[in-house]
Coordinates of C-alpha atoms in Angstrom, one line a residue:
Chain B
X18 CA 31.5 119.9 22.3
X19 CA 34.7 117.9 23.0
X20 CA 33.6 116.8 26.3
X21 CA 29.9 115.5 24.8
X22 CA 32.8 113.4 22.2
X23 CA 35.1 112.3 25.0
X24 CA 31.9 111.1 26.7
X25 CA 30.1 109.3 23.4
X26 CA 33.9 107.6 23.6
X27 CA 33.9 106.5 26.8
X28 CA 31.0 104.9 26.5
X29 CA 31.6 102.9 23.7
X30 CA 34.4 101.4 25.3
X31 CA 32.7 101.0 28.8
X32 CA 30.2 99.1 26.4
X33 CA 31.1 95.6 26.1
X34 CA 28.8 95.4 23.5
X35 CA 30.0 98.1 21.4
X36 CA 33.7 96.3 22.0
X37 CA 32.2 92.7 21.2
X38 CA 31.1 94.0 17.8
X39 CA 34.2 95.5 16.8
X40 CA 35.8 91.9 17.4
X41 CA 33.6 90.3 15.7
X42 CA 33.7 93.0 12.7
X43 CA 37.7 92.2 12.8
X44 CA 36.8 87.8 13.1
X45 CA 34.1 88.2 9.8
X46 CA 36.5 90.8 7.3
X47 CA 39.3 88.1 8.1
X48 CA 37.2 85.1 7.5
X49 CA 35.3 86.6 4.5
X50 CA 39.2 88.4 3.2
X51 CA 41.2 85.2 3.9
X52 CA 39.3 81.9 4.2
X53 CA 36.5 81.4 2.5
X54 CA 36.9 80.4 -0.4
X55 CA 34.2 82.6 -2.4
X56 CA 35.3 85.0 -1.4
X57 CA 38.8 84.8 -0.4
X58 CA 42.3 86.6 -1.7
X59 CA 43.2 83.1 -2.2
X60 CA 41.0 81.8 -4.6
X61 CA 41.2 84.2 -6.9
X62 CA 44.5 85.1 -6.8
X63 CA 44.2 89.1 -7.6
X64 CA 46.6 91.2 -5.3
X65 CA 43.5 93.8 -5.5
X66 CA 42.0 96.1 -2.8
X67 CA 39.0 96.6 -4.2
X68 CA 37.8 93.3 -2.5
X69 CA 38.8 94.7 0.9
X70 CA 37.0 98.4 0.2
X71 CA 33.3 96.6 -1.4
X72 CA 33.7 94.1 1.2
X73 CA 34.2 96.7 4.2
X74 CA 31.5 99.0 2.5
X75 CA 28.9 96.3 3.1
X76 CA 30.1 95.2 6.6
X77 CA 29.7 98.4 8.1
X78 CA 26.2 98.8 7.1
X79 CA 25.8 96.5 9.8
X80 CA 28.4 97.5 12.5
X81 CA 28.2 101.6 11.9
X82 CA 24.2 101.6 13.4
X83 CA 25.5 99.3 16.5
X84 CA 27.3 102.2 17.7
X85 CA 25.8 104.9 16.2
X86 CA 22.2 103.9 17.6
X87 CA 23.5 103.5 20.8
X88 CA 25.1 106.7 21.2
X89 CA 21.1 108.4 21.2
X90 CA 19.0 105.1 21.8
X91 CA 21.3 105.6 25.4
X92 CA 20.8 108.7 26.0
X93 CA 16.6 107.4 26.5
X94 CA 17.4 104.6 28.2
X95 CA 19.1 106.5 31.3
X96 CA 16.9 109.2 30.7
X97 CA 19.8 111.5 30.2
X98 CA 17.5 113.5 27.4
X99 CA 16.2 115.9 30.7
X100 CA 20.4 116.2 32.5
X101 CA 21.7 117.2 28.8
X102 CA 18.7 120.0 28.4
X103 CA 18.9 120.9 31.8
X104 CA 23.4 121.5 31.4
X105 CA 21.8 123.4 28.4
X106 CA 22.7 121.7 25.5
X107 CA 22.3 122.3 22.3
X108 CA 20.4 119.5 20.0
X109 CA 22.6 120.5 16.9
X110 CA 25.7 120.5 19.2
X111 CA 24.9 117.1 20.5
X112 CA 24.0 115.1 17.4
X113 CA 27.2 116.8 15.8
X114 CA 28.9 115.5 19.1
X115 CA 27.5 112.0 18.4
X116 CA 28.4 112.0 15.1
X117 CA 32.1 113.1 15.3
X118 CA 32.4 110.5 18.2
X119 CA 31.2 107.7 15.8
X120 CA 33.5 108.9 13.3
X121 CA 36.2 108.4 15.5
X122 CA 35.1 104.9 16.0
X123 CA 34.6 104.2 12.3
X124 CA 38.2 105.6 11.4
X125 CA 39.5 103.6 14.0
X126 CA 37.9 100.5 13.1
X127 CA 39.1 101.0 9.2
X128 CA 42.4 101.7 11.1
X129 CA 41.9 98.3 12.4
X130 CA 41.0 96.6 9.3
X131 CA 43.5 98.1 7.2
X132 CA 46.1 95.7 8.2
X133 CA 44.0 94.0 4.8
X134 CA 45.8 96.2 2.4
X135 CA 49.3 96.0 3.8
X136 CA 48.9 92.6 3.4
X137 CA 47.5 92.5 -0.1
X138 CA 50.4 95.1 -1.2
X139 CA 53.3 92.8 0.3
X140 CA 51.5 89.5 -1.3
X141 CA 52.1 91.2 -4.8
X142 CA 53.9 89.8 -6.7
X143 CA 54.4 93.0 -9.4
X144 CA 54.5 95.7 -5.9
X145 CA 53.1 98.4 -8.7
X146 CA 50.0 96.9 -8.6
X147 CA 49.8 98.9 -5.5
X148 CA 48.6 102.2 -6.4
X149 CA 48.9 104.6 -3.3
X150 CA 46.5 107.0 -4.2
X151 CA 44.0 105.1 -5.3
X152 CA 44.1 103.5 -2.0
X153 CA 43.6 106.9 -0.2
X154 CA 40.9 107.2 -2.5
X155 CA 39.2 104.5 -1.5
X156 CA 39.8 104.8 2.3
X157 CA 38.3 108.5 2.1
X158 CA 35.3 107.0 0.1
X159 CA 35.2 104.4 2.7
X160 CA 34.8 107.1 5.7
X161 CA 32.0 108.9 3.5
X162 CA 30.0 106.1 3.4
X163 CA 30.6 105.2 6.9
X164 CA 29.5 108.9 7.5
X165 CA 26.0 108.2 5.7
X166 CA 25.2 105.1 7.9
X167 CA 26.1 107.3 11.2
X168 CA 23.7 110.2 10.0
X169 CA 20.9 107.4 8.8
X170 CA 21.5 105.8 12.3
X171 CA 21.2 109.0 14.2
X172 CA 18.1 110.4 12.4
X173 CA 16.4 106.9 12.4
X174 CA 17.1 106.9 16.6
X175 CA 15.9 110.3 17.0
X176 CA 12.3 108.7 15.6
X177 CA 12.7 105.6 17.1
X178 CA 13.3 105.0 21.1
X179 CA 13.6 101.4 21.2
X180 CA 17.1 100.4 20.3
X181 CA 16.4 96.8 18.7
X182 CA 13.6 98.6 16.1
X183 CA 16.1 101.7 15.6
X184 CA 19.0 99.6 15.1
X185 CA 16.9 97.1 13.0
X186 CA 15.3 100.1 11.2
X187 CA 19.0 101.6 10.2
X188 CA 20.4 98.4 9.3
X189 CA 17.9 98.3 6.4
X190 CA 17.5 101.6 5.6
X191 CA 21.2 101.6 5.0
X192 CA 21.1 98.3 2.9
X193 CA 18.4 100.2 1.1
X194 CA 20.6 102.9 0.0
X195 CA 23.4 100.7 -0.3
X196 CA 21.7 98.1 -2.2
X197 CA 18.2 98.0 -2.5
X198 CA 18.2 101.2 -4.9
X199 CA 20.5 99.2 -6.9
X200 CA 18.2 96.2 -6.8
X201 CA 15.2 98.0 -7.7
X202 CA 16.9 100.0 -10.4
X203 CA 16.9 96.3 -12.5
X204 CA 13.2 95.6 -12.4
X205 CA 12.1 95.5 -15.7
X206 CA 9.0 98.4 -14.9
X207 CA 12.2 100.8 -14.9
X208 CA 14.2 99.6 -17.7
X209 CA 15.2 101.4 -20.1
X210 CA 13.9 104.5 -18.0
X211 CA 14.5 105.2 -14.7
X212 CA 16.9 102.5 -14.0
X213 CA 20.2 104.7 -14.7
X214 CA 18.7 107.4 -11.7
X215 CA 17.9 104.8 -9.3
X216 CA 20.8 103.3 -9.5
X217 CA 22.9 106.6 -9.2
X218 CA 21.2 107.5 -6.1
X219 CA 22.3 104.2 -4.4
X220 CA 25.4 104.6 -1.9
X221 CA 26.4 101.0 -3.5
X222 CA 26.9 102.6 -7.2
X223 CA 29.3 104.8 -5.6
X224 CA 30.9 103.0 -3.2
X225 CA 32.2 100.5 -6.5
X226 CA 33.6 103.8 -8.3
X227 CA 35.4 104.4 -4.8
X228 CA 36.7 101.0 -4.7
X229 CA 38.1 101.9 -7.9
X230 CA 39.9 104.9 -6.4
X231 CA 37.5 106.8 -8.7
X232 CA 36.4 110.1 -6.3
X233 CA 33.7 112.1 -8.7
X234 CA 32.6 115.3 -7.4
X235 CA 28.7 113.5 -7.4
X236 CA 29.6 111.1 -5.1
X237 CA 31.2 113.8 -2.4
X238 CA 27.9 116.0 -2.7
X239 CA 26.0 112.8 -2.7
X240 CA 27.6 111.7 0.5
X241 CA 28.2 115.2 2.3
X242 CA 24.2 115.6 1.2
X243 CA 22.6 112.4 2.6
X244 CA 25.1 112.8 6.1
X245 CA 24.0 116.1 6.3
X246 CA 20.5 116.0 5.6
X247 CA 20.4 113.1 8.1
X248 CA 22.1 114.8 10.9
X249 CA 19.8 117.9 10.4
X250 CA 16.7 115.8 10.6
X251 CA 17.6 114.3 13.8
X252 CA 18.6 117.4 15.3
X253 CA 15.4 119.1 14.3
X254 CA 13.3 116.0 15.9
X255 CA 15.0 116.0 19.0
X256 CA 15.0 120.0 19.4
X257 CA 10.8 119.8 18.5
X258 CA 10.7 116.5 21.5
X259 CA 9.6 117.0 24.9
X260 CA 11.2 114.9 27.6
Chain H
X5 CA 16.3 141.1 42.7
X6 CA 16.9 137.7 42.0
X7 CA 13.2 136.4 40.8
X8 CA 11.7 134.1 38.4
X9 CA 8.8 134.9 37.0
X10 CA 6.2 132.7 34.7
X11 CA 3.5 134.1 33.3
X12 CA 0.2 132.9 31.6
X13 CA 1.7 129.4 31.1
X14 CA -0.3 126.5 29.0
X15 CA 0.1 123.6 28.8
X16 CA -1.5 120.2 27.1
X17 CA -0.8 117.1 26.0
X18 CA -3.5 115.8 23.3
X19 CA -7.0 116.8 25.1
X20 CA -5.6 116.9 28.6
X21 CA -4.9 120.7 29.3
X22 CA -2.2 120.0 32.1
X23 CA -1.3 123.4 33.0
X24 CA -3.9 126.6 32.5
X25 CA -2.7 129.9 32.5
X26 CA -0.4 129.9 35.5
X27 CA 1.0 132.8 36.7
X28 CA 4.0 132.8 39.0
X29 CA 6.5 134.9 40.8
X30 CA 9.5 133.6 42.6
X31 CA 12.0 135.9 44.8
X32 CA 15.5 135.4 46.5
X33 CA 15.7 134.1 50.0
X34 CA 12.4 131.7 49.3
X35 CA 12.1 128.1 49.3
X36 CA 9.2 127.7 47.5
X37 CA 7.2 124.1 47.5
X38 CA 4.9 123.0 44.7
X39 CA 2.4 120.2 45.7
X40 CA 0.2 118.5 44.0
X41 CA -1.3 114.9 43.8
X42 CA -0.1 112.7 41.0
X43 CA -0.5 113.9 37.5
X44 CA -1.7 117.5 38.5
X45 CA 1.0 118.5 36.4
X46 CA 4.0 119.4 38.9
X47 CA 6.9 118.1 37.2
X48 CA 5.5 119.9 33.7
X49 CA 5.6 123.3 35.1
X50 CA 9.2 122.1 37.2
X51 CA 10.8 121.6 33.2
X52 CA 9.1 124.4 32.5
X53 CA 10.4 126.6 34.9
X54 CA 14.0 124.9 34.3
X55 CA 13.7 125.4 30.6
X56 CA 13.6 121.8 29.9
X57 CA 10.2 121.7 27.9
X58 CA 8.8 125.1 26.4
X59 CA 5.0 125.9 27.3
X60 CA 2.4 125.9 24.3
X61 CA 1.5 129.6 25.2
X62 CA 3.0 132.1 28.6
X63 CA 6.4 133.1 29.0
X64 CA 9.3 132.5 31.8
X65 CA 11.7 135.0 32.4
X66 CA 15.1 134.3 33.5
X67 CA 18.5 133.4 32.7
X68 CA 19.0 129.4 32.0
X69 CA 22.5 129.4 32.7
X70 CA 21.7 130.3 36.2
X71 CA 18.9 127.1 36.8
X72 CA 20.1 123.8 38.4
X73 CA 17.6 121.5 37.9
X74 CA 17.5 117.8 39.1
X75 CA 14.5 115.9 38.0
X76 CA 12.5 113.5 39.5
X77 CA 13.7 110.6 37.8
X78 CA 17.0 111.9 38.6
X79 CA 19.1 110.7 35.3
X80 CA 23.0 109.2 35.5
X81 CA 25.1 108.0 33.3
X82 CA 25.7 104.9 35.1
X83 CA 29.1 104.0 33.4
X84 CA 30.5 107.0 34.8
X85 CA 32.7 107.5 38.5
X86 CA 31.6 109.6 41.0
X87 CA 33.6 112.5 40.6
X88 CA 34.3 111.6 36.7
X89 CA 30.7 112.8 36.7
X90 CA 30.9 115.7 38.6
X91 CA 34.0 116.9 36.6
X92 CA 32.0 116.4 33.3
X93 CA 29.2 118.0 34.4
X94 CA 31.8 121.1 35.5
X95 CA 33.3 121.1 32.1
X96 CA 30.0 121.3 30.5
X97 CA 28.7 124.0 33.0
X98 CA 32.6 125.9 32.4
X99 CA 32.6 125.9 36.2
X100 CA 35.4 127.6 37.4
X101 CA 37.8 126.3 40.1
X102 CA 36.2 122.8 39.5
X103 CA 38.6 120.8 41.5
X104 CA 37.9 123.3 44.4
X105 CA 34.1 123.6 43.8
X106 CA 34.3 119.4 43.2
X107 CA 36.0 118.9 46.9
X108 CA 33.5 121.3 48.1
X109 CA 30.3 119.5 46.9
X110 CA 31.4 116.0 47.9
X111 CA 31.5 117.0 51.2
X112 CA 28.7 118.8 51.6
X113 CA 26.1 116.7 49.9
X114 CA 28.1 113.6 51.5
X115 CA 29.7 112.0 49.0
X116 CA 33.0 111.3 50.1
X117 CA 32.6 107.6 50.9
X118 CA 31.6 106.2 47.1
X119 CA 33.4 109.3 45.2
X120 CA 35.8 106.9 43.6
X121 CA 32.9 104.2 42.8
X122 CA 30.9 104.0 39.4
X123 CA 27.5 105.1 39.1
X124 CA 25.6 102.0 38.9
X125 CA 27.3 100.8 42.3
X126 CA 25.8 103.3 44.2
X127 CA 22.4 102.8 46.0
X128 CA 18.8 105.0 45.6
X129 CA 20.5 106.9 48.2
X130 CA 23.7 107.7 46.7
X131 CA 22.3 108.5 43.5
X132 CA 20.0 111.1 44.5
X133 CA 22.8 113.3 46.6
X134 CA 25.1 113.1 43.6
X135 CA 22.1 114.1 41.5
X136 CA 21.9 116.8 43.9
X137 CA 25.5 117.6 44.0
X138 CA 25.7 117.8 40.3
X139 CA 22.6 120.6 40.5
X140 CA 24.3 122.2 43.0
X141 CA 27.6 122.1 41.2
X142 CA 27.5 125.0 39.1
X143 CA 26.2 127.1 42.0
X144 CA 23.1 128.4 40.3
X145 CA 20.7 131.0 41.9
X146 CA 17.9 129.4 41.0
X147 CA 17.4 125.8 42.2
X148 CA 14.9 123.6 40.5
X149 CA 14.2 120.4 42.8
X150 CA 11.6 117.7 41.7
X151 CA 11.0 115.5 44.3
X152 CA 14.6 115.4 46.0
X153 CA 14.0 113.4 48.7
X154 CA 12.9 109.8 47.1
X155 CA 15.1 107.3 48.0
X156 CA 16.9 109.1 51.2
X157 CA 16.4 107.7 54.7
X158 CA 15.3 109.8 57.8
X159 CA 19.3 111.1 58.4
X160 CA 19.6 111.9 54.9
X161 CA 16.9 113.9 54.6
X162 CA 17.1 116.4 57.7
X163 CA 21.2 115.9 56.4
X164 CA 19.4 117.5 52.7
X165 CA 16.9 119.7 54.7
X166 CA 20.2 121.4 56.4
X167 CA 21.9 121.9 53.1
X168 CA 19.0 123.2 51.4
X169 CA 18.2 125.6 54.2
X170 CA 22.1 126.7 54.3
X171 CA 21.8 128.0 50.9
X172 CA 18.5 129.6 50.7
X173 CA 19.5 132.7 51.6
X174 CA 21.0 134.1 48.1
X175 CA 18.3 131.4 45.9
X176 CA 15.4 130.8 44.7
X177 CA 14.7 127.4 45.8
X178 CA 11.6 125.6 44.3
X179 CA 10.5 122.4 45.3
X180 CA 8.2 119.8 44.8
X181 CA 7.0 117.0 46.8
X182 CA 4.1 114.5 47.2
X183 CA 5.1 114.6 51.6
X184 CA 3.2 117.5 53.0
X185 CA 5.1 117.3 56.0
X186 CA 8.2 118.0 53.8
X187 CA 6.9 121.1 52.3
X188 CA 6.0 122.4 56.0
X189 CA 9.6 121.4 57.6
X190 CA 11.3 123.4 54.5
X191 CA 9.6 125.9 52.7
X192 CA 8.6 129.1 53.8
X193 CA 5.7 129.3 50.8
X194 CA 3.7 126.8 49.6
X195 CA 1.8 126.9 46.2
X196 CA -1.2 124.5 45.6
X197 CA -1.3 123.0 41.5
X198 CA -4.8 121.8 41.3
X199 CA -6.6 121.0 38.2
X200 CA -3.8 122.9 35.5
X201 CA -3.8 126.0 38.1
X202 CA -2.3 127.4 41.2
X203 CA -5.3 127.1 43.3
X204 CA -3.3 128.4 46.8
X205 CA -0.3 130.2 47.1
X206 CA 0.2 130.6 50.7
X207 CA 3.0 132.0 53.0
X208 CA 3.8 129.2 55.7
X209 CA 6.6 131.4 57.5
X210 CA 6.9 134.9 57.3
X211 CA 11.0 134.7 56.4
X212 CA 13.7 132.6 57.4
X213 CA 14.8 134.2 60.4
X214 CA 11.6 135.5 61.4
X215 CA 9.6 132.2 61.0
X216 CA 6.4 131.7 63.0
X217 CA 4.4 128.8 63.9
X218 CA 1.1 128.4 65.4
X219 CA -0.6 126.4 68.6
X220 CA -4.3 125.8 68.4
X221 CA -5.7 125.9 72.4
X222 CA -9.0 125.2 73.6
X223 CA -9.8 126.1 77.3
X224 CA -13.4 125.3 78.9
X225 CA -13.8 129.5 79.1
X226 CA -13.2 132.8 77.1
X227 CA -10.3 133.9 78.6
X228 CA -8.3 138.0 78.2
X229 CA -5.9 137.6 75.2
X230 CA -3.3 139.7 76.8
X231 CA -2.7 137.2 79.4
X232 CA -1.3 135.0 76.7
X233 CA -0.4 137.6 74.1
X234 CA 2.7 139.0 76.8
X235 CA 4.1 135.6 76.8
X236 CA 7.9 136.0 75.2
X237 CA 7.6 134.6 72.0
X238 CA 4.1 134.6 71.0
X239 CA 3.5 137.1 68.4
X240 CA 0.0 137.1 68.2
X241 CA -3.0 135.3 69.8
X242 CA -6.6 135.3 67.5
X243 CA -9.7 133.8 69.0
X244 CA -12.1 131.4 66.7
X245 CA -14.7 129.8 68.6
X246 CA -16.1 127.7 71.3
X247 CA -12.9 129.3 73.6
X248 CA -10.3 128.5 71.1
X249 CA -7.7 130.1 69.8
X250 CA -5.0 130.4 67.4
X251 CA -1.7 131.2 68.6
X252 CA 1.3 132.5 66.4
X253 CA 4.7 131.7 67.9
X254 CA 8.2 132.5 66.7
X255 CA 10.5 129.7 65.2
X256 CA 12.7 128.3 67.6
X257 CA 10.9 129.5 70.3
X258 CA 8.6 126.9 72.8
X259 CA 6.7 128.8 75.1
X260 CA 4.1 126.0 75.8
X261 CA 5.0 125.6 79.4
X262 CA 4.2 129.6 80.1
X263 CA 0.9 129.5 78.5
X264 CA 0.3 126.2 80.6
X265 CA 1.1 127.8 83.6
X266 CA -0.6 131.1 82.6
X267 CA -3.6 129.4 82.2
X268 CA -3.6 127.4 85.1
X269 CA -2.5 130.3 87.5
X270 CA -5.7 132.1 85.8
X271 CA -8.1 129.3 86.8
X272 CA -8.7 127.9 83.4
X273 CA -8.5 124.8 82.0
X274 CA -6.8 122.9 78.9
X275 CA -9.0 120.9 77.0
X276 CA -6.6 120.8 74.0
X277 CA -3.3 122.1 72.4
X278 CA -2.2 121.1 69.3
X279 CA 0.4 122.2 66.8
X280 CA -1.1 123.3 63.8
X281 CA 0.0 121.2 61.0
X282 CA -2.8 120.5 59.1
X283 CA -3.2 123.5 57.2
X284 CA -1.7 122.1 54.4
X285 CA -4.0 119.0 54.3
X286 CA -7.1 120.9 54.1
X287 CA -5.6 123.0 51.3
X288 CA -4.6 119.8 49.3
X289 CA -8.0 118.5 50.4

């Protein structure tokens, strides 16, 4: 297992792709934090992290699937599905391989951006604004939804070969779930009905209570649930594929 | 003993039954080839031999961890060096001694000239001995090879043939290959897939160090076989027809020059002497 995740790493950064996208991840949170101006600290004047966690939330449901995608859409393109059966690999052991290597690479990109809340906190003017645990709060929500874009990544590769339709296939899938539920939850056919479900079963519902620093035990089954559920699927496709 | 053995393997993919109740039995000391023309299904039963793919019905019995199998299309990870790559696959195989077993390989499969370059610097050639090395890696007693010898030149491959030969003593080696002339210079058995079956499964020496090859002679007369049957190193001598016969001579041994003058000291003459060779084109024929 640890040499599968030391390889998934090694990859990424041999990638200049994977590296590109993490620049540019780092170039749109500081444009979108910091300069413009409808969305920016700035404007509004609030020394709140909230801003930082929704904003991060919805930016990584288009970086997460550029790495997580290419972690198994790779694997096709060398043809490396046959060496990894033939060094007898396991399919449960690999896509949990994948999956811890990508969470590696999400922590370490909200590492990265987090340099946002430190600056936020010293801006304050009234420092208890600050509230430490509902930061941790929020950056533990943030890894959990990170988590559910890595297992929807990985389970939509393990269907789809092609990495452009995979990664184009997660990235709305994800905004789906992150969104879309929450966008379909306030047509009028479900109002005053179904509304309240639909919108409880999208990640976006959840990922505003986290921004609160509000952690409620629905959101860590809903999140362990959906990454797990994914990360199963794809293991079970790949196990039932032939190479 | 060391043996692999398949049995009753099926195999299709949508209508097209690729592989129909094959039966097989593999034993230490042979290098078996598989041959085949293009899509007969070689490199199915190869990944299913190796584990790789499971067969819809039939059973293979054996130990995966003790398969090396290198496929034909010979994956890399191209971002990876030489002996990064090796190493990995070590780790992954818990080879012990890797550094050791590492040195070892590079120099035997010829490596040591691009062992510090990446992957996807190396040529066709290149690729496919550290494909090879990283079969051989793990020392496994049963050796899976589908079509090694794409992409080597001439040197290359009798420099493969060597190694392969070198370890065939404790193996099973089983390999496949569209070049008949490979499968007769290697193998001591050849088996024939042909329409989802083994159609021939034929002995081409009788072991490695008591190999035999065969002269075909025709003389313008019947002549007595002991005349050429007490020749050193002729181990047999069968008559066909029209005053030709089939003579069966130990590897490493060329007595051609004794049955020449044999023959000519007896009054006879040559009409033709060939070395048999095309037995395996009127199998695949």
């Amino acid at each position: 297992m640890y040499h599968l995740i030391i390889k998934e790493i090694k990859e990424f950064w041999s990638n200049i792709f994977g590296v590109f996208s993490l620049a540019i991840l780092i170039l749109i949170s500081f444009l979108f934090l910091w300069i413009f101006p409808d969305s920016a600290y700035t404007t509004y004047g609030l020394a709140e992290t909230d801003l930082y966690f929704q904003f991060m939330a919805y930016l990584l449901l288009f970086v997460v699937p550029v790495f997580a995608v290419g972690f198994l859409s790779n694997e096709y393109k060398y043809g490396t599905e046959e060496l990894l059966r033939a060094l007898s690999v396991n399919w449960k052991k690999l896509i949990g391989a994948k999956f811890i290597a990508a969470m590696i690479i999400l922590i370490f990109i909200i590492f990265l951006t987090s340099v946002n809340i430190y600056v936020v906190n010293d801006l304050a003017l009234n420092t208890q604004v600050f509230s430490f645990q509902k930061t941790v709060v929020s950056v533990f929500g943030l890894i959990g939804i990170g988590a559910c874009y890595i297992g929807i990544s990985l389970m939509i590769t393990s269907f789809i070969t092609q990495t452009t339709a995979s990664y184009i296939t997660s990235v709305f899938v994800c905004f789906m779930l992150y969104s879309g539920l929450n966008l379909i939850s306030g047509l009028p056919i479900f109002e005053g009905g179904f509304d309240f479900w639909i919108d409880r079963f999208s990640l976006s519902y959840h990922s505003e209570q986290i921004s609160r620093g509000i952690l409620r035990l629905s959101t860590i089954i809903y999140i362990l649930g959906l990454t797990f559920w994914s990360l199963s699927l794809a293991a079970h496709r790949l196990n039932s594929k032939e190479v | 003993m060391l043996a692999l053995e398949a049995a009753h393997i099926t195999k299709s993919f949508g209508p097209v039954d690729v592989l129909v109740d094959v039966d097989l039995t593999l034993r230490k000391g042979e290098i078996v080839g598989l041959l085949g023309r293009n899509g007969a299904g070689k490199s199915t039963l190869l990944k299913i031999l190796a584990g790789i793919n499971a067969p819809d019905q039939g059973t293979v019995n054996y130990n995966k961890n003790t398969i090396g199998y290198m496929s034909e299309r010979n994956p890399l990870y191209p971002y990876m060096y030489v002996r990064e790559y090796l190493q990995w696959v070590g780790n992954m195989k818990s080879v012990p001694d890797i550094s050791l077993r590492i040195k070892w390989i590079i120099k035997h499969v010829g490596l040591e000239a691009v062992q510090n370059k990446k992957i996807n610097q190396l040529s066709k050639g290149y690729r496919q001995r550290l494909g090879l090395a990283a079969t051989l890696l793990p020392d496994p007693e049963i050796i899976i090879l589908d079509e090694p010898i794409n992409g080597l030149d001439p040197i290359q491959i009798e420099e493969y043939r060597a190694l392969i030969r070198s370890m065939a003593h404790n193996k099973i080696i089983l390999l496949s290959s569209h070049l008949m002339q490979e499968i007769e210079a290697l193998c001591d058995r050849v088996l024939l897939l042909k329409d989802g079956v083994i159609s021939e499964d034929t002995m081409l020496r009788t072991n490695r160090t008591g190999s035999v090859y065969q002269l075909e002679l025709q003389l313008d007369k019947s002549i007595r076989i002991d005349l050429l049957a007490n020749i050193d190193g002729i181990e047999k001598v069968e008559p066909t027809n029209n005053h030709r016969y089939i003579i069966s001579i130990k590897e490493g041994v060329d007595p051609r020059s004794q049955i020449f003058d044999a023959i000519v000291d007896n009054k006879f003459r040559i009409l033709e002497m060939t070395h048999i060779k095309s037995s395996l084109s009127q199998l695949f024929n």
